CSV table of C-alpha atoms in Angstrom, one decimal:
chain,number,residue,atom,x,y,z
A,1359,UNK,CA,5.5,12.5,10.0
A,1360,UNK,CA,5.2,12.6,6.2
A,1361,UNK,CA,3.2,9.8,4.7
A,1362,UNK,CA,2.5,8.8,1.1
A,1363,UNK,CA,-0.5,6.8,0.2
A,1364,UNK,CA,-0.9,4.9,-3.1
A,1365,UNK,CA,-4.5,4.2,-4.0
A,1366,UNK,CA,-4.6,1.5,-6.6
A,1367,UNK,CA,-8.4,1.4,-6.9
A,1368,UNK,CA,-9.9,3.0,-9.9
A,1369,UNK,CA,-12.8,4.3,-7.8
A,1370,UNK,CA,-11.5,7.8,-6.9
A,1371,UNK,CA,-14.2,8.5,-4.5
A,1372,UNK,CA,-14.9,5.0,-3.2
A,1373,UNK,CA,-14.4,3.3,0.2
A,1374,UNK,CA,-10.6,3.4,0.0
A,1375,UNK,CA,-10.6,7.2,-0.5
A,1376,UNK,CA,-13.0,7.7,2.3
A,1377,UNK,CA,-10.8,5.7,4.7
A,1378,UNK,CA,-7.6,7.4,3.5
A,1379,UNK,CA,-9.2,10.8,4.0
A,1380,UNK,CA,-9.7,9.9,7.7
A,1381,UNK,CA,-6.1,8.6,8.0
A,1382,UNK,CA,-5.1,12.0,6.6
A,1383,UNK,CA,-7.1,13.9,9.2
A,1384,UNK,CA,-5.4,11.8,12.0
A,1385,UNK,CA,-2.0,12.5,10.5
A,1386,UNK,CA,-2.7,16.2,10.1
A,1387,UNK,CA,-4.0,16.4,13.7
A,1388,UNK,CA,-0.7,14.9,14.8
A,1389,UNK,CA,1.3,17.5,12.8
A,1390,UNK,CA,1.9,15.2,9.9
A,1391,UNK,CA,0.9,15.1,6.3
A,1392,UNK,CA,-0.2,12.6,3.7
A,1393,UNK,CA,0.3,12.9,0.0
A,1394,UNK,CA,-2.4,10.8,-1.8
A,1395,UNK,CA,-1.4,9.3,-5.2
A,1396,UNK,CA,-3.8,7.5,-7.5
A,1397,UNK,CA,-2.1,4.8,-9.5
A,1398,UNK,CA,-4.4,5.7,-12.4
A,1399,UNK,CA,-2.8,9.1,-12.7
A,1400,UNK,CA,0.5,7.3,-13.7
A,1401,UNK,CA,1.7,5.3,-16.7
A,1402,UNK,CA,2.7,2.0,-15.1
A,1403,UNK,CA,3.7,-1.0,-17.2
A,1404,UNK,CA,3.8,-4.5,-16.0
A,1405,UNK,CA,7.0,-6.3,-15.2
A,1406,UNK,CA,8.4,-8.1,-18.2
A,1407,UNK,CA,10.8,-10.3,-16.3
A,1408,UNK,CA,13.7,-9.0,-18.2
A,1409,UNK,CA,15.9,-9.1,-15.1
A,1410,UNK,CA,17.9,-5.9,-16.1
A,1411,UNK,CA,17.3,-4.7,-12.6
A,1412,UNK,CA,19.6,-7.4,-11.3
A,1413,UNK,CA,22.5,-5.3,-12.6
A,1414,UNK,CA,21.5,-2.4,-10.3
A,1415,UNK,CA,20.0,0.9,-11.1
A,1416,UNK,CA,16.4,-0.2,-10.6
A,1417,UNK,CA,13.7,-1.0,-13.1
A,1418,UNK,CA,14.7,0.0,-16.7
A,1419,UNK,CA,11.1,0.2,-18.1
A,1420,UNK,CA,10.3,3.7,-19.4
A,1421,UNK,CA,7.2,4.7,-17.4
A,1422,UNK,CA,6.2,6.6,-14.3
A,1423,UNK,CA,7.1,3.9,-11.8
A,1424,UNK,CA,10.2,5.6,-10.5
A,1425,UNK,CA,8.3,8.9,-9.9
A,1426,UNK,CA,6.1,7.1,-7.5
A,1427,UNK,CA,9.0,5.2,-5.8
A,1428,UNK,CA,10.9,8.5,-5.4
A,1429,UNK,CA,7.9,10.0,-3.6
A,1430,UNK,CA,7.6,6.9,-1.4
A,1431,UNK,CA,11.3,7.0,-0.6
A,1432,UNK,CA,11.1,10.6,0.5
A,1433,UNK,CA,8.3,9.8,2.9
A,1434,UNK,CA,8.5,8.5,6.5
A,1435,UNK,CA,5.7,6.2,6.0
A,1436,UNK,CA,4.0,4.3,3.1
A,1437,UNK,CA,0.3,3.4,2.9
A,1438,UNK,CA,-0.5,0.9,0.1
A,1439,UNK,CA,-4.1,0.3,-0.7
A,1440,UNK,CA,-5.4,-2.5,-2.9
A,1441,UNK,CA,-8.9,-3.6,-3.8
A,1442,UNK,CA,-9.8,-7.3,-4.0
A,1443,UNK,CA,-11.6,-8.4,-7.1
A,1444,UNK,CA,-12.9,-11.9,-7.4
A,1445,UNK,CA,-11.1,-13.1,-4.3
A,1446,UNK,CA,-7.6,-11.9,-5.3
A,1447,UNK,CA,-5.7,-8.7,-5.7
A,1448,UNK,CA,-6.8,-6.5,-8.5
A,1449,UNK,CA,-4.5,-6.6,-11.5
A,1450,UNK,CA,-3.3,-3.0,-11.2
A,1451,UNK,CA,-2.3,-3.5,-7.6
A,1452,UNK,CA,-0.4,-6.7,-8.3
A,1453,UNK,CA,1.3,-5.0,-11.3
A,1454,UNK,CA,2.7,-2.4,-9.0
A,1455,UNK,CA,3.8,-4.9,-6.4
A,1456,UNK,CA,5.6,-7.0,-9.0
A,1457,UNK,CA,7.7,-4.1,-9.9
A,1458,UNK,CA,9.0,-3.7,-6.3
A,1459,UNK,CA,11.3,-6.6,-6.7
A,1460,UNK,CA,13.5,-4.3,-8.8
A,1461,UNK,CA,14.5,-2.4,-5.7
A,1462,UNK,CA,16.3,-5.3,-4.0
A,1463,UNK,CA,19.3,-5.4,-6.3
A,1464,UNK,CA,20.7,-2.0,-5.6
A,1465,UNK,CA,21.5,-0.8,-2.1
A,1466,UNK,CA,21.0,2.8,-3.2
A,1467,UNK,CA,17.4,2.1,-4.1
A,1468,UNK,CA,16.3,0.0,-1.2
A,1469,UNK,CA,13.5,1.2,1.0
A,1470,UNK,CA,15.7,0.3,4.0
A,1471,UNK,CA,12.9,-1.1,6.0
A,1472,UNK,CA,10.4,1.7,5.4
A,1473,UNK,CA,7.4,1.1,7.6
A,1474,UNK,CA,4.2,0.4,5.7
A,1475,UNK,CA,0.5,-0.1,6.1
A,1476,UNK,CA,-1.2,-2.5,3.8
A,1477,UNK,CA,-4.9,-1.8,3.3
A,1478,UNK,CA,-7.2,-4.3,1.5
A,1479,UNK,CA,-10.8,-3.5,0.7
A,1480,UNK,CA,-13.4,-5.9,-0.7
A,1481,UNK,CA,-17.1,-6.7,-0.8
A,1482,UNK,CA,-16.7,-10.2,0.8
A,1483,UNK,CA,-17.1,-10.9,4.4
A,1484,UNK,CA,-13.7,-12.6,4.5
A,1485,UNK,CA,-10.9,-13.2,2.0
A,1486,UNK,CA,-8.5,-16.1,1.6
A,1487,UNK,CA,-5.6,-15.5,4.0
A,1488,UNK,CA,-3.3,-16.2,1.0
A,1489,UNK,CA,-4.4,-13.0,-0.7
A,1490,UNK,CA,-3.2,-11.1,2.4
A,1491,UNK,CA,0.0,-13.0,2.6
A,1492,UNK,CA,0.7,-12.5,-1.1
A,1493,UNK,CA,0.2,-8.7,-0.9
A,1494,UNK,CA,2.4,-8.7,2.2
A,1495,UNK,CA,5.0,-10.6,0.4
A,1496,UNK,CA,5.0,-8.2,-2.6
A,1497,UNK,CA,5.8,-5.3,-0.2
A,1498,UNK,CA,8.5,-7.4,1.6
A,1499,UNK,CA,10.1,-8.1,-1.7
A,1500,UNK,CA,10.8,-4.4,-2.0
A,1501,UNK,CA,12.3,-4.2,1.5
A,1502,UNK,CA,9.2,-2.6,3.0
A,1503,UNK,CA,8.4,-3.5,6.6
A,1504,UNK,CA,4.7,-3.9,7.0
A,1505,UNK,CA,3.7,-2.9,10.5
A,1506,UNK,CA,-0.1,-2.7,10.0
A,1507,UNK,CA,-2.6,-4.7,7.9
A,1508,UNK,CA,-6.1,-3.4,7.6
A,1509,UNK,CA,-8.5,-5.9,6.0
A,1510,UNK,CA,-11.9,-4.1,5.3
A,1511,UNK,CA,-14.5,-6.4,4.0
A,1512,UNK,CA,-18.3,-6.4,3.6
A,1513,UNK,CA,-18.2,-3.2,1.6
A,1514,UNK,CA,-21.1,-4.0,-0.7
A,1515,UNK,CA,-23.5,-1.1,0.0
A,1516,UNK,CA,-21.7,-0.4,3.3
A,1517,UNK,CA,-22.1,3.0,5.0
A,1518,UNK,CA,-19.4,3.8,7.5
A,1519,UNK,CA,-20.8,5.4,10.7
A,1520,UNK,CA,-18.9,8.2,12.3
A,1521,UNK,CA,-17.5,5.9,15.0
A,1522,UNK,CA,-15.9,3.7,12.4
A,1523,UNK,CA,-14.4,6.7,10.6
A,1524,UNK,CA,-13.0,8.1,13.8
A,1525,UNK,CA,-11.3,4.8,14.4
A,1526,UNK,CA,-9.4,5.3,11.1
A,1527,UNK,CA,-8.3,8.7,12.2
A,1528,UNK,CA,-7.2,7.4,15.6
A,1529,UNK,CA,-5.2,4.6,13.9
A,1530,UNK,CA,-3.1,7.2,12.0
A,1531,UNK,CA,-1.7,8.5,15.3
A,1532,UNK,CA,0.1,5.3,15.9
A,1533,UNK,CA,1.3,4.3,12.5
A,1534,UNK,CA,5.0,4.4,13.5
A,1535,UNK,CA,4.4,2.6,16.8
A,1536,UNK,CA,3.0,-0.7,15.5
A,1537,UNK,CA,5.3,-3.7,15.6
A,1538,UNK,CA,6.6,-5.0,12.3
A,1539,UNK,CA,4.6,-8.0,11.1
A,1540,UNK,CA,7.1,-10.7,10.1
A,1541,UNK,CA,6.5,-12.4,6.8
A,1542,UNK,CA,7.9,-15.8,5.7
A,1543,UNK,CA,10.3,-14.0,3.4
A,1544,UNK,CA,11.7,-12.0,6.4
A,1545,UNK,CA,12.2,-15.2,8.3
A,1546,UNK,CA,13.7,-17.3,5.6
A,1547,UNK,CA,15.9,-14.4,4.2
A,1548,UNK,CA,14.6,-15.3,0.8
């Protein structure tokens, strides 16, 4: 299995990267691969709401968004990571999710139900469930099928022990086997 991970955190060697590294070990142990992309390495603009994507052909903004989308489309599995700042999705994460709506207007660009893991990281012990639902909705709006949500909180001064890190490796063996988690958008065909 070929996975692509998009790390939207600006901390290149933070908790998210540590977890993704262990996912990668699990994937490679199972004869797979994981290409890790950092959103900060790309020029991504925010959605302007111009609605040009409704005419087909995807987003018309001139930036690196489509480079990332092409890599995701070529993969078997997508891992989207997002940090939570001040009890909501970080701005750069939300900016990328907003752009996913442009995929829904052109059958040639749809992700056609690509299985996806959503990973949220934060310092809090718990986050508002709406934050998880909203991030899930952003992925669903691009026709991704989220089949695993990993909410990792309490990260202020956290040190993972080896057992916890091995659990992330083990999780990677089953990425394709998890059941799709329905979202209200899936159920309402919105």
